[in-house]
């Protein structure tokens, strides 16, 4: 089991909200506590190619959808990713 987060005024995640969380240089230890709080509550995590797979382990309850873009390789277009985020929020 994961340890509890320290008491604080954590953001409330309401149905239909989309939170963008930066993974920094990829080291899971460098995520903010707000990012961890969001991951623990997420229904869906849409992630890109730079996200360390261990970060997804902090959201085992969530559906994980890859939306990574890599130079020179077939990649989703930003418009399609954004529209998918809107669709997921509406669900």
Short mmCIF file of C-alpha atoms in Angstrom, two decimals:
data_model
loop_
_atom_site.label_atom_id
_atom_site.label_comp_id
_atom_site.label_asym_id
_atom_site.label_seq_id
_atom_site.Cartn_x
_atom_site.Cartn_y
_atom_site.Cartn_z
CA UNK A 1 0.00 0.00 0.00
CA UNK A 2 1.10 3.53 -0.75
CA UNK A 3 1.77 5.88 2.17
CA UNK A 4 -0.78 8.62 2.75
CA UNK A 5 -0.02 12.07 1.44
CA UNK A 6 0.63 14.67 4.14
CA UNK A 7 -2.36 16.73 5.23
CA UNK A 8 -2.81 19.78 3.06
CA UNK A 9 -5.37 21.67 1.05
CA UNK A 10 -5.18 19.39 -1.97
CA UNK A 11 -6.90 20.37 -5.21
CA UNK A 12 -10.33 18.82 -5.64
CA UNK A 13 -10.69 16.84 -8.86
CA UNK A 14 -14.24 17.12 -10.09
CA UNK A 15 -15.84 14.94 -12.77
CA UNK A 16 -14.98 16.20 -16.22
CA UNK A 17 -11.77 17.95 -15.19
CA UNK A 18 -8.56 17.44 -17.11
CA UNK A 19 -5.27 18.05 -15.33
CA UNK A 20 -2.01 18.41 -17.22
CA UNK A 21 0.92 17.10 -15.20
CA UNK A 22 4.49 17.53 -16.33
CA UNK A 23 6.83 14.61 -15.76
CA UNK A 24 9.92 16.79 -15.86
CA UNK A 25 13.09 15.04 -16.99
CA UNK A 26 11.48 11.65 -16.44
CA UNK A 27 12.67 10.77 -12.94
CA UNK A 28 9.58 9.75 -10.91
CA UNK A 29 11.21 11.22 -7.79
CA UNK A 30 10.97 14.69 -9.30
CA UNK A 31 7.17 14.74 -9.66
CA UNK A 32 5.35 17.17 -7.41
CA UNK A 33 3.04 15.95 -4.66
CA UNK A 34 0.17 17.55 -6.58
CA UNK A 35 1.07 15.36 -9.56
CA UNK A 36 1.06 12.26 -7.35
CA UNK A 37 -2.28 13.34 -5.86
CA UNK A 38 -3.72 13.68 -9.38
CA UNK A 39 -2.34 10.32 -10.53
CA UNK A 40 -3.86 8.53 -7.54
CA UNK A 41 -7.31 9.88 -8.43
CA UNK A 42 -7.21 9.70 -12.22
CA UNK A 43 -9.69 7.65 -14.20
CA UNK A 44 -7.52 7.93 -17.32
CA UNK A 45 -3.86 8.88 -17.77
CA UNK A 46 -2.88 10.05 -21.25
CA UNK A 47 0.90 10.02 -21.43
CA UNK A 48 3.63 10.65 -23.96
CA UNK A 49 6.82 8.89 -24.94
CA UNK A 50 8.94 10.73 -22.37
CA UNK A 51 7.05 9.43 -19.30
CA UNK A 52 8.98 6.88 -17.25
CA UNK A 53 6.78 3.73 -17.07
CA UNK A 54 7.17 3.62 -13.26
CA UNK A 55 5.12 6.84 -13.08
CA UNK A 56 2.11 4.98 -14.47
CA UNK A 57 2.40 2.53 -11.57
CA UNK A 58 1.13 5.35 -9.33
CA UNK A 59 -2.19 5.25 -11.17
CA UNK A 60 -3.06 1.52 -11.21
CA UNK A 61 -6.79 2.30 -11.10
CA UNK A 62 -6.62 4.41 -14.26
CA UNK A 63 -6.81 3.49 -17.90
CA UNK A 64 -3.44 4.29 -19.50
CA UNK A 65 -3.52 5.75 -23.03
CA UNK A 66 -0.31 6.42 -24.94
CA UNK A 67 -0.30 9.61 -27.01
CA UNK A 68 3.39 10.09 -27.55
CA UNK A 69 4.94 12.04 -30.37
CA UNK A 70 8.41 11.18 -31.61
CA UNK A 71 10.30 13.07 -34.28
CA UNK A 72 10.40 11.32 -37.63
CA UNK A 73 7.99 8.56 -36.58
CA UNK A 74 4.24 8.21 -37.10
CA UNK A 75 2.67 10.15 -34.23
CA UNK A 76 -0.75 11.44 -33.25
CA UNK A 77 -1.43 15.05 -34.18
CA UNK A 78 -1.81 17.53 -31.31
CA UNK A 79 -5.35 18.38 -32.44
CA UNK A 80 -6.34 14.69 -32.18
CA UNK A 81 -4.80 14.42 -28.70
CA UNK A 82 -6.63 17.55 -27.55
CA UNK A 83 -9.96 16.32 -28.94
CA UNK A 84 -9.44 12.98 -27.21
CA UNK A 85 -8.90 14.80 -23.89
CA UNK A 86 -12.18 16.68 -24.41
CA UNK A 87 -14.00 13.42 -25.21
CA UNK A 88 -12.60 11.74 -22.10
CA UNK A 89 -13.61 14.69 -19.93
CA UNK A 90 -17.15 14.52 -21.28
CA UNK A 91 -17.34 10.80 -20.49
#
